[in-house]
mmCIF file of C-alpha atoms in Angstrom:
data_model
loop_
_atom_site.group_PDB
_atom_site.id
_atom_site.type_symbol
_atom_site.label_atom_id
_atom_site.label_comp_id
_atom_site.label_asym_id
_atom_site.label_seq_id
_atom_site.Cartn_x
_atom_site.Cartn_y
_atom_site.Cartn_z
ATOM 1 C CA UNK A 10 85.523 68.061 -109.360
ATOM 2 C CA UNK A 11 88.797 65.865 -110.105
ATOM 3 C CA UNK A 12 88.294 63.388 -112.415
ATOM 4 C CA UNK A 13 90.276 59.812 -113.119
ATOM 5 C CA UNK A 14 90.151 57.463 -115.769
ATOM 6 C CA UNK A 15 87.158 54.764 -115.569
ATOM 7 C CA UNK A 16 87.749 51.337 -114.191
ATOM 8 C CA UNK A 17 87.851 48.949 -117.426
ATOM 9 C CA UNK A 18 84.847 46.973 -114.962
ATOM 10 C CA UNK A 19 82.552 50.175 -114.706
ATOM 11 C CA UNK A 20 82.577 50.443 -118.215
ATOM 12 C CA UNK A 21 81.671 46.945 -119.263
ATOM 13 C CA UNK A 22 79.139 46.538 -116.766
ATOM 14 C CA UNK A 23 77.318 50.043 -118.259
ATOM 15 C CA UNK A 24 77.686 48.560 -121.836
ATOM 16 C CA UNK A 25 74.891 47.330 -123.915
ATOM 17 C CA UNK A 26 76.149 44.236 -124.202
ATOM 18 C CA UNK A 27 76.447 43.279 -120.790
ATOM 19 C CA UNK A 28 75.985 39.592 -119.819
ATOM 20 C CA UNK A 29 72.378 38.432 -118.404
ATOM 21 C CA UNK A 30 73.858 38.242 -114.811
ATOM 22 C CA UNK A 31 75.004 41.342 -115.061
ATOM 23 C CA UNK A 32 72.131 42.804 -116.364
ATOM 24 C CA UNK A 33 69.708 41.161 -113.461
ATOM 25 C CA UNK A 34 71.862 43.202 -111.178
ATOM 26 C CA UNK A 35 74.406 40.356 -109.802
ATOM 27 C CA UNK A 36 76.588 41.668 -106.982
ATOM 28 C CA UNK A 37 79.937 41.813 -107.779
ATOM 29 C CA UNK A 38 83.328 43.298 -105.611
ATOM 30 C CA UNK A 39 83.492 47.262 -106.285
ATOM 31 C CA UNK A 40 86.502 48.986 -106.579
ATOM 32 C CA UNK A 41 87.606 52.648 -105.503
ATOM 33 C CA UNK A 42 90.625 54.369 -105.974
ATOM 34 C CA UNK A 43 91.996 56.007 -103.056
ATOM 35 C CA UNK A 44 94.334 58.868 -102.985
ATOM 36 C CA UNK A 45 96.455 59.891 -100.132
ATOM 37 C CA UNK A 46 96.299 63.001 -100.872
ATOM 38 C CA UNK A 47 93.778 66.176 -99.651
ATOM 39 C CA UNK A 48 91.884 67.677 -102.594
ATOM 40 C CA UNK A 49 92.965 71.181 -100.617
ATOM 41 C CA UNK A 50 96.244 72.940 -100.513
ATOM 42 C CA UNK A 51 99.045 72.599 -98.065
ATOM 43 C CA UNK A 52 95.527 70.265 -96.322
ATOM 44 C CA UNK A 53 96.292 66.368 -94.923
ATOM 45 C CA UNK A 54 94.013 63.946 -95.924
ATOM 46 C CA UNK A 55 92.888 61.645 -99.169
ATOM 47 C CA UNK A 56 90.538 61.732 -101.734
ATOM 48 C CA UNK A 57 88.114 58.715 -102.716
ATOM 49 C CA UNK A 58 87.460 57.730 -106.474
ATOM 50 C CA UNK A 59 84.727 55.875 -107.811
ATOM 51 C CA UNK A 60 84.172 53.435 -110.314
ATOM 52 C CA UNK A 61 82.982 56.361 -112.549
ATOM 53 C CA UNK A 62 86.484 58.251 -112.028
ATOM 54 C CA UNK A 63 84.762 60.917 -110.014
ATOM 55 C CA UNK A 64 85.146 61.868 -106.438
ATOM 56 C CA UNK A 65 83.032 59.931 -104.315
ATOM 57 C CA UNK A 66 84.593 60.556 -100.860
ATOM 58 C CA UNK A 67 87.257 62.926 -99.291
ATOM 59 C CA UNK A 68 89.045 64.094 -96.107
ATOM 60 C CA UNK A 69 90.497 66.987 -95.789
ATOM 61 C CA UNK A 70 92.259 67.690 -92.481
ATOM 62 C CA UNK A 71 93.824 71.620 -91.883
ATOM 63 C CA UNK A 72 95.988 70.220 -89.239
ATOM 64 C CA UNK A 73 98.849 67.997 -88.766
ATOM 65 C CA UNK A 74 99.161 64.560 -89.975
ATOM 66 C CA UNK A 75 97.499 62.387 -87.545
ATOM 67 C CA UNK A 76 95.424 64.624 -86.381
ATOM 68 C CA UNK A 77 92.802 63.745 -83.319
ATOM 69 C CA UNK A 78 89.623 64.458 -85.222
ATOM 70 C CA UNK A 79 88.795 64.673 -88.733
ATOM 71 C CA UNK A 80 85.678 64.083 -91.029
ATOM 72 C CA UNK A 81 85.366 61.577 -93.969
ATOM 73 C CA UNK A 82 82.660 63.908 -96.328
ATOM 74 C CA UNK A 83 80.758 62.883 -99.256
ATOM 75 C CA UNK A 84 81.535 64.879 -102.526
ATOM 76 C CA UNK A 85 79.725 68.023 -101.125
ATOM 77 C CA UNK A 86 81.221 68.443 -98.147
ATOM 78 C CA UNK A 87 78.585 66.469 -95.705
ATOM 79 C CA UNK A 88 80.028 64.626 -92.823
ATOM 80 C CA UNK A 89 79.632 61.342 -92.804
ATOM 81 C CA UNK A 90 82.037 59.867 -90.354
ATOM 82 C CA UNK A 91 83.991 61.324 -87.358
ATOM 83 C CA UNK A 92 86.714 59.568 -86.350
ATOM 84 C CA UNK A 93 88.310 60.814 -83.247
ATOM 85 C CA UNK A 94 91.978 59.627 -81.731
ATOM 86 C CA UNK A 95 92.014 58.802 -77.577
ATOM 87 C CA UNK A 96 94.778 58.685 -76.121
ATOM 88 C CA UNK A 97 95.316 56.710 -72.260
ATOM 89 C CA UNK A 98 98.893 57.420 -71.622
ATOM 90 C CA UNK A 99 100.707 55.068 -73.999
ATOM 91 C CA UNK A 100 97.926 53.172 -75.366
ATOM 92 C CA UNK A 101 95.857 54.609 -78.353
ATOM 93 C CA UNK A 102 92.569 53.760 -79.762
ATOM 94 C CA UNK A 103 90.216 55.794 -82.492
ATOM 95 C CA UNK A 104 86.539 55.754 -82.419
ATOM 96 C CA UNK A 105 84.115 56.833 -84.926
ATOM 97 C CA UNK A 106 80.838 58.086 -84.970
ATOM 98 C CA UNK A 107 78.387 57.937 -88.092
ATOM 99 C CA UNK A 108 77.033 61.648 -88.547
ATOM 100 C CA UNK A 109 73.628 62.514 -89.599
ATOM 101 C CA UNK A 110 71.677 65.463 -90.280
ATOM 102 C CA UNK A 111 74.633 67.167 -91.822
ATOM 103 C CA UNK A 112 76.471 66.075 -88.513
ATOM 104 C CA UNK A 113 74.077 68.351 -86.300
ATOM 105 C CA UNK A 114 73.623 64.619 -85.147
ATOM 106 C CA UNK A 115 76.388 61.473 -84.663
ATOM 107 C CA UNK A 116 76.131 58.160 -83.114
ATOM 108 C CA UNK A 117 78.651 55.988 -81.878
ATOM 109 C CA UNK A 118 79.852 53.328 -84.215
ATOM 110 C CA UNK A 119 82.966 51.403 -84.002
ATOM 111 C CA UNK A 120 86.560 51.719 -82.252
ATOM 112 C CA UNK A 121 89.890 50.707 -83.896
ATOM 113 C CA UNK A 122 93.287 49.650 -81.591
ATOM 114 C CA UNK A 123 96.898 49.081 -83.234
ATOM 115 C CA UNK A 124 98.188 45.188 -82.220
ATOM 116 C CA UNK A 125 101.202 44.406 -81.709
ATOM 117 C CA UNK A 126 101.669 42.691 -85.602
ATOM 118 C CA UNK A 127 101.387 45.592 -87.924
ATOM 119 C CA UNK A 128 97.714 45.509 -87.774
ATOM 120 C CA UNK A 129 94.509 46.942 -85.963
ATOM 121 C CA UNK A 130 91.574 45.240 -84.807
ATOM 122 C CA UNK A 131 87.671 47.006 -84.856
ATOM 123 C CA UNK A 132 85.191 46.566 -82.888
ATOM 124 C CA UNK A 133 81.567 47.561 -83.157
ATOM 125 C CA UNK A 134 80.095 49.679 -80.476
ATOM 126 C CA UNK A 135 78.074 47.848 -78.324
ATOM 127 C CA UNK A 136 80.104 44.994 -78.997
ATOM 128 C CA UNK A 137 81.776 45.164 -75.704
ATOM 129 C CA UNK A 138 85.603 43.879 -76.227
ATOM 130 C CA UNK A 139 84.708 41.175 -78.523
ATOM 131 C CA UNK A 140 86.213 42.080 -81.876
ATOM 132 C CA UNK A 141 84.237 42.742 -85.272
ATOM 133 C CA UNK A 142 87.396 42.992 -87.941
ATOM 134 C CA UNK A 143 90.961 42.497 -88.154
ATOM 135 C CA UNK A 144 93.046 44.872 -90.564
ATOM 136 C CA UNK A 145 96.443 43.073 -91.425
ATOM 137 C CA UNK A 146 99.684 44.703 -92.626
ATOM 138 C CA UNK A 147 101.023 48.051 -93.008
ATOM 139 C CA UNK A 148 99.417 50.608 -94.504
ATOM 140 C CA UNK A 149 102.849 52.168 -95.396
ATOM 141 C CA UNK A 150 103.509 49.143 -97.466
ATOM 142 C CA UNK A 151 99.901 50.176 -99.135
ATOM 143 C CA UNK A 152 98.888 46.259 -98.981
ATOM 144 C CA UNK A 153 96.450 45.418 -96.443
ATOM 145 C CA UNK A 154 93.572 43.362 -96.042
ATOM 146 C CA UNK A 155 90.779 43.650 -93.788
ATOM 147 C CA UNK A 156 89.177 40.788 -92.813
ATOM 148 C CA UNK A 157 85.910 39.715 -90.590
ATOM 149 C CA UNK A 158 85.657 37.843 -87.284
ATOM 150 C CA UNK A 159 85.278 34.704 -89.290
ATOM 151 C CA UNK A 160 88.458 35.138 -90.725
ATOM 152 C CA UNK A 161 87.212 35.996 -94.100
ATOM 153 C CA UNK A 162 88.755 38.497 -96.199
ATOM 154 C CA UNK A 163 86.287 41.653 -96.743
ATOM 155 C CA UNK A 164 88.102 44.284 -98.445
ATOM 156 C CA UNK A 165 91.509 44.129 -99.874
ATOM 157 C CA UNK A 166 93.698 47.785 -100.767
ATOM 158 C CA UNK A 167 97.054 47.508 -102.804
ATOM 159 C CA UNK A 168 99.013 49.608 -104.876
ATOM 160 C CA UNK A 169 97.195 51.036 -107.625
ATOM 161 C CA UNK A 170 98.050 49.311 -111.397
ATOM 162 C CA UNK A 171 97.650 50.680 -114.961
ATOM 163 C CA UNK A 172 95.543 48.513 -117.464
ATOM 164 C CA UNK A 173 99.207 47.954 -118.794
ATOM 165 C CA UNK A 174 100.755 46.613 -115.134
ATOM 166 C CA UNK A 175 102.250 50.041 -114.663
ATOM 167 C CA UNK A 176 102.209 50.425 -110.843
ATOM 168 C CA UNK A 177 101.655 54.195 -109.734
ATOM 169 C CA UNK A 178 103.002 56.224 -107.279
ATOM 170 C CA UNK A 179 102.785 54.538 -103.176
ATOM 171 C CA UNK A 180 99.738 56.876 -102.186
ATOM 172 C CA UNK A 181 97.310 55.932 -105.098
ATOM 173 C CA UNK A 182 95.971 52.486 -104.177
ATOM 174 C CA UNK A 183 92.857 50.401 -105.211
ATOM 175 C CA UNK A 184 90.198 49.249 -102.663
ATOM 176 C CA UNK A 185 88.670 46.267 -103.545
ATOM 177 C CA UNK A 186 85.067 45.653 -101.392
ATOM 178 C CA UNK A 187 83.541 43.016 -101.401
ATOM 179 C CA UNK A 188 79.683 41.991 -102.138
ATOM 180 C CA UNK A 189 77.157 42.505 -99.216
ATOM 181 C CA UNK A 190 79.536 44.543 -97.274
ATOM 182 C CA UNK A 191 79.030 48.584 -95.484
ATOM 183 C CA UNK A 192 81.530 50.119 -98.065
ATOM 184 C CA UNK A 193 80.715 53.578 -95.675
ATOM 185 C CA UNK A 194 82.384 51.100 -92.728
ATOM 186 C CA UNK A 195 84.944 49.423 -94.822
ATOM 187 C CA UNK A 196 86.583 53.331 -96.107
ATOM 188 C CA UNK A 197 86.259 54.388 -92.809
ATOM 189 C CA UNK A 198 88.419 51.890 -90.988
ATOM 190 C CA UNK A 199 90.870 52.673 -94.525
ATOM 191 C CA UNK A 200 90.680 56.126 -93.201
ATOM 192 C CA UNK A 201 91.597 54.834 -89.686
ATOM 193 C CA UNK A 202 94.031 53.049 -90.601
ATOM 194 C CA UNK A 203 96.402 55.852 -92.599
ATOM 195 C CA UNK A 204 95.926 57.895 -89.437
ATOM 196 C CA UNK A 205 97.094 55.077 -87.190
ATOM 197 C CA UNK A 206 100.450 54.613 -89.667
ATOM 198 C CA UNK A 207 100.282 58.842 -90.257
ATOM 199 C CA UNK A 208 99.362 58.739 -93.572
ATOM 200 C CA UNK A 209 97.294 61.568 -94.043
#
């Protein structure tokens, strides 16, 4: 498997010499690095980093960019999300379904729409129209936040930094999640939201 270079964090929180708090197991944000890129050749899609520097997540799509179904996988290969596009003449909407069993068996989940500002807003299924989170910016821009129906800010991606400020290339960004949130939810509406702006 691809490897990156450890977050500075992941390494001081495995030290000995970690502080009491974070030795009592004190949630704190965790941070992924996200790759637009597929892991396969001449394959769409991006590749999910963990704290560890090892790949966590992936999709891998065969077809076009944009395609109208693909599958966020866990580092073997199992299906964890399907996110589907619909299309209603010109309006658009994605919906997702958490997969279990090795996806033998899905359930509906949550449904993304594009607004009119650069952004999306999600909504839970079940929820009827009433809407669950609100994902503002551009995705092209690789700074977006994504942000509950309260208003507050639940995840954060941005262009990905060296420890020396060194920004790298536009399609490796870091995903910041906060405490107490569905990281599983918060990388698939990441997911969503490069195929809404064609990213992968």
């Amino acid at each position: 498997m691809a490897k990156v270079k450890p977050l500075p964090e992941a390494a001081a929180a495995s030290s000995p010499s970690a502080s009491p708090s974070q030795q009592q197991g004190e949630q704190k944000p965790a941070v992924y690095t996200v790759w637009m890129k597929s892991l396969v050749f001449n394959g769409n899609g991006c590749t999910v980093y963990g704290a560890d520097g090892c790949v966590a997540y992936r999709v891998d799509n065969y077809g076009c960019r944009g395609g109208r179904e693909v599958f966020f996988m866990d580092r073997a290969g199992n299906n964890l999300i399907r996110i589907q596009r619909k299309s209603f003449c010109m309006f658009r909407r994605w919906e997702a379904c958490r997969c279990f069993d090795d996806g033998e068996e899905t359930r509906p989940w949550f449904r993304v729409h594009r607004t009119w500002r650069n952004g999306a807003a999600v909504a839970m299924h079940g929820s009827g129209r009433s809407r669950a989170y609100r994902i503002d910016g551009c995705s092209r821009k690789s700074d977006y936040k994504i942000s509950g129906a309260d208003g507050l800010i639940v995840a954060a991606i941005a262009r990905k930094q060296t420890a020396s400020g060194v920004a790298l290339g536009e399609d490796v960004l870091t995903l910041t999640v906060g405490p107490e949130v569905d990281h599983l939810l918060v990388l698939g509406l990441v997911v969503v939201f490069g195929l809404i702006n064609r990213c992968l």
